[in-house]
CSV table of N, CA and C in Angstrom, one decimal:
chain,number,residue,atom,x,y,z
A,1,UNK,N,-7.4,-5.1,-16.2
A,1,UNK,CA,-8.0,-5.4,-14.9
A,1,UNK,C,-7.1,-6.4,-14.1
A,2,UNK,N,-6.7,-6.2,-12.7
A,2,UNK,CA,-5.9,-7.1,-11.8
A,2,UNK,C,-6.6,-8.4,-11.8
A,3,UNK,N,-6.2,-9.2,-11.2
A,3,UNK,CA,-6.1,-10.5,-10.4
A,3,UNK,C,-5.5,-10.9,-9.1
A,4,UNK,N,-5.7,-11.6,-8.7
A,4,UNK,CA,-4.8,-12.1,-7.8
A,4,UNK,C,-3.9,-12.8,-8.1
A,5,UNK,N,-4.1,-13.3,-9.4
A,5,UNK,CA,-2.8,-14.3,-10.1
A,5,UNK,C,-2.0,-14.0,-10.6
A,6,UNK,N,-1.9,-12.4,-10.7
A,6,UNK,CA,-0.9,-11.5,-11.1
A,6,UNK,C,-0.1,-11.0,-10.3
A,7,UNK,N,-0.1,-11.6,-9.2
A,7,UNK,CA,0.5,-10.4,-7.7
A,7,UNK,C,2.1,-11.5,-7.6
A,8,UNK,N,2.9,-10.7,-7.4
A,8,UNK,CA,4.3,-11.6,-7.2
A,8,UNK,C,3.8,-12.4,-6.3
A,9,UNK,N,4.8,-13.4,-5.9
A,9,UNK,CA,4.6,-14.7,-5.2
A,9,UNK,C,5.3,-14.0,-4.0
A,10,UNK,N,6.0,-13.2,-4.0
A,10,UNK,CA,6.6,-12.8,-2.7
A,10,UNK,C,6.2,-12.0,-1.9
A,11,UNK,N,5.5,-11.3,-2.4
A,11,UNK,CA,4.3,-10.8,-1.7
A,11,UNK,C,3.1,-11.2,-0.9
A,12,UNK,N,3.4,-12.4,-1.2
A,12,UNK,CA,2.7,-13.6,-0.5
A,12,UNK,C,2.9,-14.1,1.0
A,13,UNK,N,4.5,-13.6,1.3
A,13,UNK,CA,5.3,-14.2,2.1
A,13,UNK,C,4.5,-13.3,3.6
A,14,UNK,N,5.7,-13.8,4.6
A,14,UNK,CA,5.0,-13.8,5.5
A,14,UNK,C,5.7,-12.0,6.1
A,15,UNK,N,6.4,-11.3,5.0
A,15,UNK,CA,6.4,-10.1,6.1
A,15,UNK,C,5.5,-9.1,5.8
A,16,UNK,N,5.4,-8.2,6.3
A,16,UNK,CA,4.5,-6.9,6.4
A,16,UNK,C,4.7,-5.8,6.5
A,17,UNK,N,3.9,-5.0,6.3
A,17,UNK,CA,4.0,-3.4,6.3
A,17,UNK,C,5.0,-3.0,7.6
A,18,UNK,N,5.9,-2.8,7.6
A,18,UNK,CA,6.6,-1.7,8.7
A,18,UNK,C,5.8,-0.4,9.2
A,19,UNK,N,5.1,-1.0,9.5
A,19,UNK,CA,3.9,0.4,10.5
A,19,UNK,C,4.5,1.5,10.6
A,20,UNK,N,5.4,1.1,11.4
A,20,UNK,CA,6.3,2.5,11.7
A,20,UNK,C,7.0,3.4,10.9
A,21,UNK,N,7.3,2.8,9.9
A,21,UNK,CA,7.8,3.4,8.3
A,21,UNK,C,6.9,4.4,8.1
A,22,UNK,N,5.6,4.0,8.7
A,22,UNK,CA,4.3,5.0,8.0
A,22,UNK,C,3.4,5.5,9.4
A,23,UNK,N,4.4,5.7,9.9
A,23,UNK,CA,3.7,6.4,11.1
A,23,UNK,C,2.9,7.7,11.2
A,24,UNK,N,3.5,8.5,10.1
A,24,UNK,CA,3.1,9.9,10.2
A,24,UNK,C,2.5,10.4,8.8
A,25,UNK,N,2.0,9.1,8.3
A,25,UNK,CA,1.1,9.1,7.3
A,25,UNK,C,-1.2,8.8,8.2
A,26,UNK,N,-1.8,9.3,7.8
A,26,UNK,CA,-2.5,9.2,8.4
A,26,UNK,C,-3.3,8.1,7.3
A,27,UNK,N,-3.1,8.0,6.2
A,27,UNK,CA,-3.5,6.8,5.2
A,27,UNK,C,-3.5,5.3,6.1
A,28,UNK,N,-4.7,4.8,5.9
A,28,UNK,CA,-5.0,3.0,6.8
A,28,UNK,C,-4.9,2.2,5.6
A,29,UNK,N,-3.7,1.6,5.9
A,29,UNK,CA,-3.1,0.9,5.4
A,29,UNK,C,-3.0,-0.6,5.9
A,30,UNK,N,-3.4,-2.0,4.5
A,30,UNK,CA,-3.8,-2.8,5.2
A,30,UNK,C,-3.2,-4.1,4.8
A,31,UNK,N,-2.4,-4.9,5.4
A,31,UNK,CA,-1.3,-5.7,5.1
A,31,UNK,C,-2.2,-7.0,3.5
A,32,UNK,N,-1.2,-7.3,3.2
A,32,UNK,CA,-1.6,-7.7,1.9
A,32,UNK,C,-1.6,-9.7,2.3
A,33,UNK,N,-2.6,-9.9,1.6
A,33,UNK,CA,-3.1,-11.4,1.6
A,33,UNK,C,-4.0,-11.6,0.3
A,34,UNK,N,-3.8,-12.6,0.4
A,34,UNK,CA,-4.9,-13.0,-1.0
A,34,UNK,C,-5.8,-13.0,-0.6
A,35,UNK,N,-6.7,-13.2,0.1
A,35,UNK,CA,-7.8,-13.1,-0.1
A,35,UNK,C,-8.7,-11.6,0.4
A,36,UNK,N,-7.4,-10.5,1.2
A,36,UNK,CA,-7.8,-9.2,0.9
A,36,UNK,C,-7.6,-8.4,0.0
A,37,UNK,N,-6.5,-8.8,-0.9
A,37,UNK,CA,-6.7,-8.6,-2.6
A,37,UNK,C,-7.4,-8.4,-3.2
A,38,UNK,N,-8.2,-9.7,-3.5
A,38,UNK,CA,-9.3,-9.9,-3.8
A,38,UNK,C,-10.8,-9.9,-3.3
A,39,UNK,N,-10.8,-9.6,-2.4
A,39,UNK,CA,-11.8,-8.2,-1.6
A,39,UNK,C,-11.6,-7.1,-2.2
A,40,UNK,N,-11.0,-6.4,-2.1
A,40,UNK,CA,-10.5,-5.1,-2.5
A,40,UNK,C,-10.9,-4.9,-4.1
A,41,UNK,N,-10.4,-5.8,-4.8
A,41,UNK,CA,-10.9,-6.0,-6.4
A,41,UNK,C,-12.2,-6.1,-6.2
A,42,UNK,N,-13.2,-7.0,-5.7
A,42,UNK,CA,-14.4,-6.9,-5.9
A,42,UNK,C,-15.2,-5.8,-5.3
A,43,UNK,N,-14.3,-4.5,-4.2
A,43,UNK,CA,-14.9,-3.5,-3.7
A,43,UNK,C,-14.9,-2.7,-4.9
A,44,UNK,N,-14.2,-2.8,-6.2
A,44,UNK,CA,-14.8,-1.5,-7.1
A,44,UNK,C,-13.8,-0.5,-7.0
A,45,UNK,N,-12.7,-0.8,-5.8
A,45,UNK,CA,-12.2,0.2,-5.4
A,45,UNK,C,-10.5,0.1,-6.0
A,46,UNK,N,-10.1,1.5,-6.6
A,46,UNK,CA,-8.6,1.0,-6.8
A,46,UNK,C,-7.5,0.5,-6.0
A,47,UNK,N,-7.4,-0.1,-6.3
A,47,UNK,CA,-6.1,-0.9,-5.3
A,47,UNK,C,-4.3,-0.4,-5.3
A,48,UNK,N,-3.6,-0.1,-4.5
A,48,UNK,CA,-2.3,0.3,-4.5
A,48,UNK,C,-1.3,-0.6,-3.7
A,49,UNK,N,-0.9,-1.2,-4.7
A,49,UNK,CA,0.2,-2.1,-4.1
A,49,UNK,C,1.3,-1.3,-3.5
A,50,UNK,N,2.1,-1.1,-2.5
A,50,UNK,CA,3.2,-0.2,-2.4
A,50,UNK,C,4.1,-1.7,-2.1
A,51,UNK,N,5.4,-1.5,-2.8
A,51,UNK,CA,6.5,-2.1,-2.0
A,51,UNK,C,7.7,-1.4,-1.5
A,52,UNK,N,8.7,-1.5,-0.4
A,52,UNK,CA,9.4,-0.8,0.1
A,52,UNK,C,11.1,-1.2,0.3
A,53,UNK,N,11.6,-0.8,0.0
A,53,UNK,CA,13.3,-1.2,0.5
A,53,UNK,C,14.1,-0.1,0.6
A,54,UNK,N,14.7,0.0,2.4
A,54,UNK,CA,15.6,1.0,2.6
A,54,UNK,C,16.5,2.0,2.0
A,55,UNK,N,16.9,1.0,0.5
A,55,UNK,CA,18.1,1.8,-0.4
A,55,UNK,C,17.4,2.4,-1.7
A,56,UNK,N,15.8,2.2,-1.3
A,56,UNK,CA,15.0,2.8,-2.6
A,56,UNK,C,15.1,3.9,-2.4
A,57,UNK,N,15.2,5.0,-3.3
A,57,UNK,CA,15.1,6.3,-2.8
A,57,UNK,C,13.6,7.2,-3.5
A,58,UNK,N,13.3,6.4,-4.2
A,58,UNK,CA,11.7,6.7,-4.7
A,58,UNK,C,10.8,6.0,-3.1
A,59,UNK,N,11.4,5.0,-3.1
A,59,UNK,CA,10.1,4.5,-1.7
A,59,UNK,C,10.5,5.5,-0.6
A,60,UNK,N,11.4,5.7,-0.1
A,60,UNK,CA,11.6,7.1,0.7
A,60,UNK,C,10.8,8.3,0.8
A,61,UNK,N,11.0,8.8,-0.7
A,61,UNK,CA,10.1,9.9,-1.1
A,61,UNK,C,8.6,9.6,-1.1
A,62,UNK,N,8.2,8.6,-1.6
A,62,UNK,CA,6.6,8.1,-1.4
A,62,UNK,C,6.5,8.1,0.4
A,63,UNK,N,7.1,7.8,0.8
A,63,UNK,CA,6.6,7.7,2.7
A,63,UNK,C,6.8,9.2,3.3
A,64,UNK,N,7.7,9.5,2.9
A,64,UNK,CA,7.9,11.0,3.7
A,64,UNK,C,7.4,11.9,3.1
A,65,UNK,N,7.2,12.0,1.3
A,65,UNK,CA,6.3,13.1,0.9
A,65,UNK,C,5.2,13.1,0.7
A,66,UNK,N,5.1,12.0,0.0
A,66,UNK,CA,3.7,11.8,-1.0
A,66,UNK,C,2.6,11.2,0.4
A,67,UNK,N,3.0,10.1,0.7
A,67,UNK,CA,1.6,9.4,1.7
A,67,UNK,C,1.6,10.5,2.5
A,68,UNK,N,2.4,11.0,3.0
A,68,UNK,CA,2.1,12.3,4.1
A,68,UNK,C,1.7,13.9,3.6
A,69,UNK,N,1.1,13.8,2.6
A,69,UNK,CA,1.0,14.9,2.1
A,69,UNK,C,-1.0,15.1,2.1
A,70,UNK,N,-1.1,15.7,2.9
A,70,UNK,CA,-2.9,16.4,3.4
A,70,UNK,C,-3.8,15.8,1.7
A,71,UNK,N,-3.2,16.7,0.8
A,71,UNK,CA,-4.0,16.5,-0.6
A,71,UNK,C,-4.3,14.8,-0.9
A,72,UNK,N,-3.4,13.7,-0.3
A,72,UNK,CA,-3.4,12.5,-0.7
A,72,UNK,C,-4.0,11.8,-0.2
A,73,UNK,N,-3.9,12.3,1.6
A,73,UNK,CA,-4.3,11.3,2.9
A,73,UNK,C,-6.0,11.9,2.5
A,74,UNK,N,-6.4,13.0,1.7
A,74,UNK,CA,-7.7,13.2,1.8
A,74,UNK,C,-8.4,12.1,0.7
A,75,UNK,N,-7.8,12.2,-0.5
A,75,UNK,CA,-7.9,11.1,-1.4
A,75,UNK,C,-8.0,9.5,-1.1
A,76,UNK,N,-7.2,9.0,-0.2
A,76,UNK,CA,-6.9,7.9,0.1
A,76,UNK,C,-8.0,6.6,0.8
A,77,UNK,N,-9.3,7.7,1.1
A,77,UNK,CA,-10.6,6.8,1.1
A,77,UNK,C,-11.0,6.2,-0.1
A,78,UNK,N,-10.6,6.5,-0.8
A,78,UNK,CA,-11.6,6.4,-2.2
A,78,UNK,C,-10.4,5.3,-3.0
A,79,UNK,N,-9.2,4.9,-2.2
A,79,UNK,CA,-8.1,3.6,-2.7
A,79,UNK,C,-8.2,2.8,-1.8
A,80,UNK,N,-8.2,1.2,-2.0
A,80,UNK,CA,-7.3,0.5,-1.1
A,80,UNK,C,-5.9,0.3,-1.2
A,81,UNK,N,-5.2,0.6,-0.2
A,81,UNK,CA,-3.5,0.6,0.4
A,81,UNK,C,-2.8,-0.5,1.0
A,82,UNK,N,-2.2,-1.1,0.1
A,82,UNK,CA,-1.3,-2.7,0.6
A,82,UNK,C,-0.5,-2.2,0.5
């Protein structure tokens, strides 16, 4: 089971989701803080950390296939998405 005391420290920091990276995902996606972490943990609900960097080519694929793929964005009520 998570925590909040588990979460990198840099994740902490002050940048955020690039919206626009995830424009054409229809998934509501919601920028990460401690103490909506931990909301999310006490919602019951599973939690999905995503992290992202330009020269990942798995994060690529997760934005342009997977988040945008109908079968997922239907699923994606039933996760919380940082």
């Amino acid at each position: 089971f998570l925590s909040s005391t588990l979460v990198p420290e840099f994740l902490s920091s002050e940048k955020m989701i690039d919206e626009s990276k995830l424009k054409h995902s229809r998934i509501r996606w919601v920028n990460y803080s401690k103490d909506k972490f931990d909301l999310a943990l006490k919602s019951g609900q599973p939690v999905i950390l995503d992290m992202f960097a330009d020269w990942c080519a798995a994060c690529i694929e997760l934005e342009q296939l997977t988040f945008t793929d109908p079968r997922i964005e239907m699923k994606s009520s039933q996760f919380v998405f940082m």
